[in-house]
Amino acid sequence: MSKIGFIGVGNMGGPMARNLISAGHSLKVFDLSEEAVNFLVQSGAERAASVQDAAKGVDYVVTMLPVGGNVKDVFLGDGVIGSADPGTVFIDSSTIDVDSSVAVHEAAKAAGFEMIDAPVSGGTTGADAATLTFMCGGEKAIFDKARPILEGMGKNIVYCGGPGQGQVVKICNNMIAGSIMLVTSEAFALGEKLGVDRAVLQDVISTSSGSSWIVQHGCPMPGAVAGSPASNEFKPGFMAKLMLKDLRLAQAAAEMAASPTPIGAAAAAAFQQHVNNGHGDLDMSSICKLIDPDVK
Ligand code: NAD
């Protein structure tokens, strides 16, 4: 069993860290929120006084932070890279821009440390149940070292390629999910305006060529799929503002790679408008309110 410094124990990091404790690892946790740390201390973690303290005397450092700027703040300068003992392996599970991810990989390597980026899908439910999918970027040998730790938090652990490639896979997936959610909302609103019941649309489309995970499990029309966020007043699930963040990351990456993404750009603009309309905290399926504000 390993000693792990865990930094960022919010909605995702909290349950992930708890699962590492359940798997038998010793955890030292740090977060700007004392309340978030208190929950973990109650579950058996040691409280770290700072980022630097969390990074010292451990075999691995795992980070689960909101955006690229946070990850750079925590790792660079006198942060994790300036404080960790030689041989410590870094695992960044935050969803961040490819540029920041690569910059932190390079700084870690220059200081003699091993690192992977390992963003996740599966949401808070997957974090709670330790069934997350990890998409990992970095050297394969480092991935192999990190794997036993990731196995304490997830089920599907995939090596994607070099530094930052886990982030690439994550934003490509979410660009598809956001775009499909938008076009599914358009199709269901159109079908209903033309007189077909949403249950009939869902029944037929979920076994036809327009099917997707979203049509089958996360259909944006309330009542079309029992147990979906749409059938539960659009409670998340995956918040629309987080989808917007990921769609923007995809747009930034597309610009960097000069790769055209007209559908992804339309989805990013639609989610931006939806968040501006005050719906950022609802599940991403609430994007159907942009197509039909009176949807019920
Ligand atoms: P969150 O806001 O609940 O948690 C982030 C935590 O990081 C907070 O507790 C915050 O206090 C802490 N933090 C921020 N800056 C810090 C710093 N400098 N030092 C120490 N702690 C710091 O966010 P979350 O929902 O847990 O998401 C974390 C990451 O996971 C994001 O990149 C998000 O895109 C990604 N993600 C989230 C979900 C989801 O369903 N919530 C799903 C997949 C991926």
Coordinates of C-alpha atoms and ligand atoms in Angstrom, one line a residue:
M1 CA 0.0 0.0 0.0
S2 CA 1.2 3.5 -0.8
K3 CA 1.4 7.0 0.8
I4 CA -0.6 9.5 -1.2
G5 CA -0.8 13.3 -1.1
F6 CA -4.2 14.3 -2.4
I7 CA -4.8 17.9 -3.4
G8 CA -8.3 19.1 -4.3
V9 CA -11.0 17.1 -2.5
G10 CA -14.2 18.7 -3.8
N11 CA -17.2 17.0 -5.5
M12 CA -14.9 14.5 -7.4
G13 CA -11.7 14.5 -5.4
G14 CA -13.5 13.9 -2.1
P15 CA -15.0 10.5 -3.0
M16 CA -11.9 9.5 -5.0
A17 CA -9.7 10.1 -1.9
R18 CA -12.2 8.2 0.3
N19 CA -12.0 5.2 -2.1
L20 CA -8.2 5.3 -1.9
I21 CA -8.4 5.1 1.9
S22 CA -10.9 2.2 1.6
A23 CA -8.4 0.5 -0.7
G24 CA -5.9 0.6 2.1
H25 CA -3.6 3.5 1.1
S26 CA -2.5 6.2 3.6
L27 CA -3.7 9.7 2.6
K28 CA -2.5 13.2 3.4
V29 CA -5.0 15.7 2.0
F30 CA -5.0 19.4 1.2
D31 CA -7.7 21.7 -0.1
L32 CA -8.3 25.5 0.2
S33 CA -11.7 24.5 1.7
E34 CA -11.2 23.4 5.3
E35 CA -14.6 21.8 5.3
A36 CA -13.7 19.6 2.4
V37 CA -10.6 18.4 4.2
N38 CA -12.6 17.8 7.4
F39 CA -14.8 15.2 5.6
L40 CA -11.7 13.3 4.6
V41 CA -10.1 13.5 8.1
Q42 CA -13.3 11.9 9.4
S43 CA -12.7 9.1 7.0
G44 CA -9.1 8.5 8.2
A45 CA -6.9 10.9 6.2
E46 CA -4.2 13.0 7.7
R47 CA -4.6 16.8 7.3
A48 CA -1.8 18.5 5.3
A49 CA -1.0 22.1 6.3
S50 CA -0.3 23.2 2.7
V51 CA 0.3 22.0 -0.9
Q52 CA 4.0 21.6 0.0
D53 CA 3.2 19.5 3.1
A54 CA 0.8 17.3 1.0
A55 CA 3.6 16.6 -1.5
K56 CA 6.3 15.7 1.1
G57 CA 6.9 12.2 2.4
V58 CA 4.6 10.5 -0.1
D59 CA 5.0 8.0 -3.0
Y60 CA 2.3 9.6 -5.2
V61 CA 0.7 13.1 -5.4
V62 CA -2.9 13.1 -6.9
T63 CA -4.5 16.4 -7.9
M64 CA -8.2 17.0 -8.8
L65 CA -8.5 20.7 -9.4
P66 CA -10.9 22.9 -11.3
V67 CA -8.9 24.5 -14.2
G68 CA -5.4 24.7 -15.7
G69 CA -4.5 27.8 -13.7
N70 CA -5.0 25.9 -10.5
V71 CA -2.9 23.0 -11.6
K72 CA 0.0 25.3 -12.6
D73 CA -0.3 27.2 -9.3
V74 CA -0.2 23.9 -7.3
F75 CA 2.7 22.2 -9.2
L76 CA 5.0 25.0 -10.4
G77 CA 7.4 27.3 -8.5
D78 CA 7.7 26.2 -4.9
G79 CA 4.6 24.0 -5.2
V80 CA 4.5 20.2 -5.6
I81 CA 7.5 20.1 -7.9
G82 CA 9.6 22.2 -5.5
S83 CA 8.6 20.2 -2.4
A84 CA 8.2 16.5 -3.3
D85 CA 10.8 13.9 -2.4
P86 CA 12.8 12.4 -5.3
G87 CA 10.9 9.4 -6.9
T88 CA 7.4 10.7 -6.1
V89 CA 5.0 10.0 -9.0
F90 CA 2.4 12.8 -10.0
I91 CA -1.1 12.0 -11.2
D92 CA -3.2 15.0 -12.4
S93 CA -6.8 14.0 -12.8
S94 CA -8.2 17.5 -13.4
T95 CA -9.8 18.2 -16.7
I96 CA -7.6 21.1 -18.1
D97 CA -6.3 22.6 -21.3
V98 CA -3.7 20.6 -23.2
D99 CA -1.2 23.5 -23.1
S100 CA -1.2 23.7 -19.3
S101 CA -1.1 20.0 -19.0
V102 CA 2.0 19.7 -21.2
A103 CA 3.7 22.7 -19.4
V104 CA 3.3 20.9 -16.1
H105 CA 4.5 17.6 -17.5
E106 CA 7.6 19.4 -18.9
A107 CA 8.4 21.2 -15.6
A108 CA 8.0 17.9 -13.7
K109 CA 10.3 16.1 -16.1
A110 CA 12.9 18.9 -16.0
A111 CA 13.0 18.5 -12.2
G112 CA 13.4 14.7 -12.5
F113 CA 9.9 13.7 -11.6
E114 CA 7.5 11.2 -13.3
M115 CA 4.0 12.4 -14.2
I116 CA 0.8 11.3 -16.0
D117 CA -2.3 13.3 -16.8
A118 CA -5.4 11.2 -16.0
P119 CA -8.7 13.0 -16.4
V120 CA -11.8 11.1 -15.8
S121 CA -15.4 10.5 -17.0
G122 CA -18.2 9.0 -14.9
G123 CA -19.1 12.0 -12.8
T124 CA -19.7 12.1 -9.1
T125 CA -21.7 8.8 -9.2
G126 CA -18.6 7.1 -10.8
A127 CA -16.3 8.8 -8.2
D128 CA -18.5 7.5 -5.4
A129 CA -18.7 4.0 -6.7
A130 CA -15.0 3.8 -7.8
T131 CA -16.1 3.1 -11.3
L132 CA -14.5 6.1 -13.1
T133 CA -12.8 5.8 -16.5
F134 CA -9.3 7.2 -16.5
M135 CA -7.8 8.5 -19.8
C136 CA -4.0 8.7 -19.3
G137 CA -1.2 10.5 -21.0
G138 CA 2.5 10.3 -20.3
E139 CA 5.2 7.6 -20.7
K140 CA 3.8 4.1 -20.7
A141 CA 6.2 3.0 -17.9
I142 CA 4.9 5.8 -15.6
F143 CA 1.3 4.8 -16.5
D144 CA 2.1 1.3 -15.3
K145 CA 3.4 2.7 -12.0
A146 CA 0.3 4.8 -11.5
R147 CA -2.2 2.1 -12.5
P148 CA -2.5 0.4 -9.0
I149 CA -3.5 3.8 -7.5
L150 CA -6.0 4.5 -10.3
E151 CA -7.5 1.0 -9.8
G152 CA -8.6 2.2 -6.3
M153 CA -10.8 4.9 -7.9
G154 CA -11.9 3.5 -11.3
K155 CA -12.7 0.5 -13.4
N156 CA -11.7 1.4 -17.0
I157 CA -8.1 2.6 -17.0
V158 CA -6.8 3.4 -20.5
Y159 CA -3.4 4.5 -21.8
C160 CA -4.0 7.1 -24.4
G161 CA -0.4 8.2 -25.4
G162 CA 2.2 10.9 -24.5
P163 CA 1.9 13.9 -22.2
G164 CA -1.5 15.7 -22.4
Q165 CA -3.1 12.9 -24.5
G166 CA -5.5 11.9 -21.7
Q167 CA -6.8 15.5 -21.9
V168 CA -7.1 15.3 -25.7
V169 CA -9.3 12.2 -25.4
K170 CA -11.4 13.7 -22.6
I171 CA -12.2 16.9 -24.5
C172 CA -12.9 15.0 -27.8
N173 CA -15.4 12.8 -26.0
N174 CA -17.1 15.8 -24.3
M175 CA -17.3 17.7 -27.5
I176 CA -19.2 14.8 -29.0
A177 CA -21.5 14.5 -25.9
G178 CA -22.3 18.3 -25.8
S179 CA -23.0 18.3 -29.6
I180 CA -25.2 15.2 -29.4
M181 CA -27.1 16.6 -26.4
L182 CA -27.8 19.8 -28.4
V183 CA -28.9 18.1 -31.6
T184 CA -31.0 15.6 -29.7
S185 CA -32.8 18.5 -28.0
E186 CA -33.5 20.0 -31.5
A187 CA -34.8 16.7 -32.9
F188 CA -37.1 16.0 -30.0
A189 CA -38.5 19.5 -30.0
L190 CA -39.1 19.3 -33.7
G191 CA -40.7 15.8 -33.5
E192 CA -43.1 17.0 -30.8
K193 CA -44.0 20.2 -32.7
L194 CA -44.9 18.0 -35.6
G195 CA -47.2 15.9 -33.3
V196 CA -45.2 12.8 -32.2
D197 CA -45.0 11.9 -28.5
R198 CA -41.5 12.1 -26.9
A199 CA -41.9 8.5 -25.6
V200 CA -42.4 7.3 -29.2
L201 CA -39.5 9.3 -30.5
Q202 CA -37.2 8.0 -27.7
D203 CA -38.4 4.4 -28.2
V204 CA -37.7 4.4 -32.0
I205 CA -34.6 6.6 -32.0
S206 CA -32.9 4.6 -29.2
T207 CA -32.8 1.5 -31.5
S208 CA -32.2 3.4 -34.8
S209 CA -29.3 5.1 -36.4
G210 CA -29.8 8.3 -34.4
S211 CA -29.2 6.5 -31.2
S212 CA -26.5 7.4 -28.6
W213 CA -25.8 7.0 -24.9
I214 CA -27.6 10.3 -24.5
V215 CA -30.8 9.2 -26.3
Q216 CA -30.8 6.0 -24.3
H217 CA -29.9 7.2 -20.8
G218 CA -29.7 11.0 -20.7
C219 CA -32.5 12.1 -23.0
P220 CA -33.1 15.8 -22.6
M221 CA -36.9 15.6 -22.6
P222 CA -38.5 15.2 -19.1
G223 CA -40.2 11.9 -18.6
A224 CA -38.7 10.3 -21.8
V225 CA -36.2 8.2 -19.7
A226 CA -37.0 7.3 -16.1
G227 CA -34.3 8.3 -13.7
S228 CA -32.5 10.7 -16.1
P229 CA -31.6 14.2 -14.8
A230 CA -34.2 15.6 -17.2
S231 CA -36.9 13.5 -15.4
N232 CA -35.6 14.9 -12.1
E233 CA -36.0 18.7 -12.7
F234 CA -32.6 18.7 -14.5
K235 CA -30.6 18.2 -11.2
P236 CA -27.0 17.2 -12.1
G237 CA -25.6 14.8 -13.3
F238 CA -23.1 16.9 -15.1
M239 CA -23.6 20.6 -14.8
A240 CA -24.1 22.7 -18.0
K241 CA -21.3 25.1 -16.9
L242 CA -18.8 22.2 -16.7
M243 CA -19.9 21.1 -20.2
L244 CA -19.3 24.7 -21.4
K245 CA -15.8 24.6 -19.8
D246 CA -15.0 21.4 -21.7
L247 CA -16.4 22.7 -25.0
R248 CA -14.3 25.7 -24.6
L249 CA -11.2 23.6 -24.0
A250 CA -12.0 21.7 -27.2
Q251 CA -12.3 24.9 -29.1
A252 CA -8.9 26.1 -27.7
A253 CA -7.3 22.8 -28.7
A254 CA -8.9 22.9 -32.2
E255 CA -7.5 26.3 -32.7
M256 CA -4.0 25.2 -31.6
A257 CA -4.2 22.2 -33.9
A258 CA -5.8 24.1 -36.8
S259 CA -8.5 21.4 -36.9
P260 CA -12.0 22.5 -38.0
T261 CA -14.8 21.9 -35.5
P262 CA -17.9 23.7 -36.8
I263 CA -20.4 21.5 -34.8
G264 CA -18.2 21.7 -31.7
A265 CA -18.1 25.5 -32.1
A266 CA -21.9 25.7 -32.5
A267 CA -22.3 23.5 -29.3
A268 CA -19.9 25.8 -27.4
A269 CA -21.9 28.9 -28.5
A270 CA -25.2 27.3 -27.5
F271 CA -24.0 26.2 -24.0
Q272 CA -22.5 29.7 -23.5
Q273 CA -25.9 31.3 -24.2
H274 CA -27.6 28.7 -22.0
V275 CA -25.2 29.5 -19.1
N276 CA -25.7 33.3 -19.7
N277 CA -29.5 32.6 -19.4
G278 CA -28.7 31.4 -15.8
H279 CA -28.9 27.6 -16.2
G280 CA -25.2 26.7 -15.6
D281 CA -25.9 24.8 -12.4
L282 CA -28.6 22.5 -14.1
D283 CA -27.7 19.2 -15.7
M284 CA -26.3 19.6 -19.3
S285 CA -29.5 18.1 -20.7
S286 CA -31.3 21.3 -19.7
I287 CA -29.8 22.7 -23.0
C288 CA -33.2 21.7 -24.4
K289 CA -34.5 24.9 -22.6
L290 CA -32.5 26.9 -25.2
I291 CA -34.5 25.2 -28.0
D292 CA -37.9 25.4 -26.1
P293 CA -37.8 27.6 -23.0
D294 CA -41.2 26.2 -21.9
V295 CA -40.2 22.5 -22.1
K296 CA -41.9 20.4 -19.4
Ligands
NAD1 P1 -14.9 21.1 -7.2 O1 -14.9 22.6 -7.4 O2 -16.0 20.5 -6.4 O3 -13.5 20.7 -6.4 C1 -12.3 21.3 -6.7 C2 -11.6 21.5 -5.4 O4 -10.3 22.0 -5.6 C3 -12.3 22.5 -4.4 O5 -12.6 21.9 -3.2 C4 -11.3 23.6 -4.3 O6 -11.3 24.3 -3.0 C5 -10.0 22.9 -4.6 N1 -8.9 23.8 -5.0 C6 -8.9 24.8 -6.0 N2 -7.7 25.4 -6.1 C7 -6.9 24.8 -5.1 C8 -5.6 25.0 -4.7 N3 -4.8 26.0 -5.3 N4 -5.1 24.3 -3.7 C9 -5.9 23.4 -3.1 N5 -7.2 23.1 -3.4 C10 -7.7 23.8 -4.4 O7 -14.7 20.5 -8.6 P2 -15.0 19.0 -9.1 O8 -16.4 18.8 -9.6 O9 -14.4 18.1 -8.1 O10 -14.1 18.9 -10.4 C11 -12.7 18.8 -10.4 C12 -12.2 18.5 -11.8 O11 -12.8 17.3 -12.3 C13 -12.5 19.6 -12.8 O12 -11.4 19.7 -13.7 C14 -13.7 19.0 -13.5 O13 -13.8 19.5 -14.9 C15 -13.4 17.5 -13.5 N6 -14.6 16.6 -13.7 C16 -15.7 16.9 -13.0 C17 -16.8 16.0 -13.1 C18 -18.1 16.3 -12.3 O14 -19.1 15.6 -12.6 N7 -18.1 17.1 -11.3 C19 -16.8 14.9 -14.0 C20 -15.6 14.7 -14.7 C21 -14.5 15.6 -14.5

